Every structure is written in C-alpha cells, then in structure tokens.
XYZ file of C-alpha atoms in Angstrom:
292
model
C 116.254 23.697 95.135
C 115.451 27.129 93.630
C 113.366 27.270 90.455
C 114.522 30.383 89.185
C 118.421 30.153 89.741
C 120.383 28.627 86.714
C 123.028 26.980 89.280
C 120.822 23.863 89.657
C 120.063 23.550 85.859
C 123.372 21.868 84.731
C 123.244 21.752 81.115
C 119.476 22.424 81.067
C 118.176 25.932 80.342
C 117.003 28.312 83.200
C 115.030 31.465 82.917
C 117.832 33.825 82.461
C 119.352 31.445 79.773
C 116.052 31.337 77.736
C 115.841 35.140 77.872
C 119.453 35.397 76.877
C 119.142 33.050 73.925
C 115.831 34.622 72.712
C 117.442 38.239 72.953
C 120.428 36.999 70.827
C 118.270 35.539 68.216
C 115.735 38.456 68.211
C 113.095 35.883 69.055
C 109.736 36.935 70.697
C 107.390 33.963 71.082
C 104.925 33.870 68.379
C 101.378 33.531 69.335
C 99.851 32.268 66.154
C 102.568 29.280 66.675
C 101.363 28.867 70.236
C 104.834 29.413 71.449
C 105.573 29.209 75.000
C 109.067 28.250 76.141
C 109.601 26.189 79.271
C 112.035 28.011 81.642
C 111.937 25.704 84.563
C 114.644 22.950 84.730
C 112.831 21.119 87.222
C 109.759 20.839 85.144
C 111.680 19.472 82.177
C 112.960 16.670 84.473
C 109.806 16.131 85.696
C 108.461 15.693 82.079
C 111.388 13.384 81.136
C 110.872 11.362 84.218
C 107.084 11.094 83.492
C 107.839 10.076 80.018
C 109.764 7.090 81.177
C 112.604 7.933 78.581
C 115.024 5.075 78.746
C 118.683 5.084 77.761
C 117.957 3.007 74.504
C 115.183 5.254 73.529
C 115.044 7.162 70.171
C 112.692 10.319 70.900
C 110.989 12.547 68.529
C 110.288 15.984 69.750
C 107.822 18.548 68.194
C 108.224 22.205 68.590
C 111.517 22.083 70.476
C 111.753 26.168 70.550
C 114.859 27.198 72.151
C 115.779 23.541 73.360
C 114.671 23.314 77.170
C 113.013 19.875 76.815
C 115.330 18.932 74.091
C 118.444 19.127 76.431
C 116.626 17.109 79.014
C 115.630 14.225 76.596
C 118.938 14.107 75.229
C 120.337 13.608 78.604
C 118.345 10.577 78.893
C 117.677 9.107 75.809
C 119.811 7.377 73.125
C 118.863 10.162 70.612
C 116.582 12.821 69.931
C 115.146 14.008 66.858
C 113.432 17.298 67.064
C 111.050 18.794 64.333
C 110.880 22.633 64.332
C 108.863 24.649 61.870
C 110.269 28.078 62.845
C 113.413 28.891 60.802
C 115.185 31.092 63.322
C 114.748 28.409 66.287
C 115.657 25.749 63.786
C 118.948 27.199 62.776
C 120.005 27.799 66.406
C 119.076 24.642 68.228
C 121.988 22.556 66.955
C 124.537 25.007 68.400
C 122.589 25.084 71.700
C 122.901 21.496 71.978
C 126.666 21.650 70.988
C 127.373 24.288 73.392
C 125.587 22.768 76.431
C 125.776 18.915 75.792
C 128.863 18.586 73.522
C 129.180 14.954 74.387
C 125.691 14.147 73.118
C 125.530 16.518 69.907
C 126.333 13.569 67.453
C 122.918 12.010 69.075
C 120.781 14.974 68.136
C 119.085 15.381 64.691
C 116.922 18.510 63.506
C 114.178 18.396 60.786
C 113.186 21.959 59.668
C 109.471 21.164 58.815
C 105.879 21.494 59.720
C 105.114 18.249 61.841
C 101.962 17.837 59.987
C 104.014 17.234 56.707
C 106.771 15.010 58.223
C 106.418 11.233 56.785
C 109.859 9.996 57.459
C 112.749 11.026 59.993
C 116.631 10.525 59.756
C 118.225 7.712 61.774
C 116.609 4.747 63.448
C 112.927 4.639 64.053
C 111.609 6.448 66.968
C 110.239 4.551 69.938
C 108.879 7.496 72.139
C 107.422 10.981 71.337
C 107.770 13.716 73.950
C 106.641 17.256 73.258
C 105.149 20.425 74.559
C 102.888 20.753 71.653
C 101.500 24.083 70.371
C 97.888 24.436 71.570
C 96.168 25.440 68.302
C 97.471 22.267 66.391
C 98.251 19.724 69.369
C 95.585 16.987 68.302
C 95.962 16.881 64.575
C 99.700 16.656 64.969
C 99.461 14.197 67.668
C 97.224 11.862 65.653
C 99.370 12.436 62.545
C 102.539 11.201 64.233
C 100.763 7.909 65.852
C 99.414 7.241 62.330
C 102.702 8.016 60.627
C 105.054 6.352 62.981
C 103.727 2.970 64.285
C 107.273 2.313 66.043
C 106.410 5.182 68.448
C 105.481 3.016 71.519
C 105.149 5.779 74.238
C 104.021 9.236 73.979
C 103.913 11.980 76.744
C 102.721 15.458 75.459
C 102.186 18.701 77.196
C 98.868 20.347 75.873
C 96.232 22.679 77.049
C 94.488 21.292 80.104
C 90.964 21.301 78.351
C 92.826 19.186 75.400
C 94.406 17.025 77.852
C 90.890 16.148 79.369
C 89.248 15.656 75.956
C 92.152 13.465 74.851
C 91.840 11.035 78.179
C 88.013 11.269 78.439
C 86.088 8.012 78.601
C 82.765 7.234 77.237
C 79.829 8.816 79.003
C 82.090 11.786 79.911
C 80.724 15.361 78.617
C 83.954 16.245 77.095
C 84.432 12.583 75.247
C 84.457 13.395 71.620
C 86.503 12.845 68.357
C 89.998 13.410 69.924
C 89.227 10.741 72.793
C 88.082 8.047 70.242
C 90.919 8.707 67.589
C 93.583 8.644 70.269
C 92.071 5.558 71.730
C 92.461 3.628 68.534
C 96.143 3.845 68.634
C 96.792 3.737 72.520
C 95.913 3.511 76.036
C 95.517 7.214 77.207
C 95.337 8.881 80.568
C 96.212 12.374 82.218
C 99.642 12.115 83.661
C 99.802 15.374 85.777
C 99.313 19.258 85.546
C 101.803 22.010 84.657
C 101.450 25.453 86.120
C 101.680 28.668 84.121
C 104.736 30.077 85.531
C 107.135 27.485 84.239
C 106.346 29.053 80.828
C 107.834 32.362 79.047
C 105.593 33.966 78.125
C 103.212 32.611 80.838
C 100.241 31.623 79.040
C 96.660 32.431 79.954
C 95.600 28.575 80.261
C 96.474 25.830 82.531
C 98.403 22.802 80.899
C 98.271 19.116 81.231
C 100.323 16.204 80.464
C 98.932 13.194 78.490
C 100.463 9.810 78.340
C 99.549 7.553 75.294
C 100.923 4.102 75.548
C 100.188 2.234 72.083
C 97.944 -0.647 72.194
C 99.728 -4.272 72.255
C 96.863 -5.201 69.601
C 95.243 -2.847 67.446
C 91.314 -2.658 67.433
C 89.983 -5.922 66.091
C 88.216 -5.023 62.798
C 87.584 -5.654 59.352
C 86.946 -2.104 58.611
C 89.789 0.201 57.871
C 90.971 3.149 60.084
C 89.448 5.592 57.682
C 86.042 3.875 57.659
C 86.030 3.856 61.294
C 87.136 7.599 61.803
C 84.501 8.223 59.187
C 81.673 6.964 61.690
C 83.390 8.834 64.644
C 83.390 12.114 62.598
C 79.749 11.752 61.554
C 78.658 10.784 65.013
C 80.190 13.780 66.781
C 79.350 16.496 64.071
C 75.821 16.675 65.427
C 76.522 15.240 69.006
C 73.155 16.152 70.531
C 71.293 14.056 68.115
C 70.877 10.151 68.525
C 73.279 8.113 66.324
C 70.207 7.143 64.070
C 69.771 10.894 63.003
C 73.670 11.637 63.154
C 74.821 9.030 60.995
C 72.005 9.161 58.337
C 74.072 11.316 55.934
C 77.086 8.746 56.589
C 74.894 5.776 55.961
C 72.639 7.152 53.151
C 69.505 7.357 55.204
C 68.296 7.202 58.726
C 66.780 3.637 58.053
C 70.204 2.531 56.704
C 71.889 4.030 59.827
C 69.573 2.410 62.028
C 69.967 -1.202 60.281
C 73.939 -0.661 60.598
C 73.341 0.140 64.309
C 71.182 -2.674 65.084
C 73.305 -5.097 63.352
C 76.116 -3.756 65.422
C 74.282 -4.351 68.447
C 73.953 -0.726 69.376
C 70.847 1.101 70.221
C 69.893 3.596 67.462
C 68.662 6.065 70.297
C 72.340 6.161 71.816
C 74.580 9.092 71.233
C 78.079 9.005 70.128
C 79.491 10.197 73.431
C 78.181 6.782 74.952
C 80.386 4.533 72.410
C 83.836 3.025 72.691
C 86.110 2.830 69.787
C 85.400 -0.753 69.432
C 81.784 -0.065 68.972
C 82.505 2.690 66.381
C 84.348 -0.144 64.574
C 81.434 -2.393 64.663
C 79.335 0.067 63.234
C 81.622 0.760 60.369
C 81.848 -3.095 59.670
C 77.887 -3.276 59.442
C 77.824 -0.589 56.873
C 80.285 -2.152 54.742
C 78.322 -5.574 55.369
C 75.065 -3.949 54.322
C 76.152 -2.366 51.096
C-alpha cells in the first residue's frame, strides 16, 4: 500500500489532495500557529485506531486544519466537533467534509474559536479528544480541555516528541515536571507511539509522539482543591534544583512553614519536586491548609 498515492485514501486526504485544497484556499501553513498538516491517510487511520474511537463516541478535535484527521474520525465516531482558530480553514472545513463524506456531514460540527477560550460545545457531551496539537500550545490546551470537559474519558494527542516524553514521565525521571503532574491529576498517561516527520506538510524539524490519556476512574483523593494542589506543583518546579523546603518557602510563607507542611505530609524536606507523585503534592497542599 503506497503512502503517497491517493487511490488508497478513500474519502481521506492524500498529499495531492492537501496541496490542492491549500492552493485553492491560498493557505500556507503558519509557523506561529504550529501548523503542520498530516498528508498520509495511513497515519490518520493509525491515530484513529490507537485512539480506540468507538461508533458511539463524540470526539472533539482541536486544530483540524484542512481536515485530514477530521475525516478519519468522522468515519469511526458517532460525531465530531472540530475547534479551529484559523478563519480560512474554519470556513473551508464543512465543505470538505460534505464533499468527501456526504453521508456523515450532519454528524460534524465546527467551532471557530481559540480552544483555550472554549467552555462549551454544541450537541452531546464529548467522550473523547483526538488532536494533532500545535506544538507551541499543546500542554495548556490539553489541560484546559481536560479541566473544562470532565466527560472526556479518553484522549490521544499528537505532540512534539519532547512534550510527549514530559507528559508521560514518571516521578524520578529527569523530564518529569509540571505537565507530567498536572496531566496525571486527570488521567493515566502513557506514550502511545512515534510519528515520523515525512507524514506532515511542511515536514517539521522535530519528531512527534502520540500520548494516550485515560481519565482516572476516581479523582485524586484529597480535601485540597485542584488550584491548591497545582499551586504546590508550580512552586516546587519553579526552582526545581532546590530542595522542597527551599522551593516551597514562598508558597508556604517561610522555609520553616514549608518544612512543617512537608513533615506533616510525610515527605522529606530535602526531597525535590521531581521525586513526588501527584498524590504527594496533594498531601502537601492539605497540610498547608491544615496548618493555617
């Protein structure tokens, strides 16, 4: 099966289709928006398969671009809601869907907006999030969507390989940090594969990775709020080379107060943030509230 021919693409977009669409719209991928369009139908099918999209799923997609992944999702899911910030791309997408999957066009909805500002979506609640996320906003957009739409049970995002490593990192790993802990607040996170550069147009100068996030059955058990827990996480990694006693001094009001909260939470004041699980950060947050 050839990656470059369009005859095996079916309703999906091949390289020639993508360039033709882009040419007709006068679209050049915009670097500031991290736009890299997927031009390989087999990669799209692989993403949909890896995301385990089911026939009853309501999938939300961010940054659909010219619609490569959108069409693949629409073939597999009950309905797809795409969020697109780019005016030209947003205007063109419904007609691409209608032309290539006419029988499914009524199951597609478009939201022309910045995903960071989206707080509600049309139609039934989304059950899955599948997206090729722009590299420069991947983590904040992902965390915003998980926080705003608790009905999203399964997520598969394609991000820069380093971002994928960070999101999926475990405590003790040198790239474990704020994204790792915050993603883990919501979900079980793991790497779900690598994506080569040649399936994109233009080809990015970085590798990409897939990250799977399956929402926790039970939230982290804590009396602290998410904002309180995330406050500890931000403080701990703002000065990640320092011990938690020193790194949390500003957050707690003093180094002594930080030490008291850490000891009460059963955590060594000499430990560093990269050693702690999200549950341990939650315990620290509880202890400061208890110590007030």
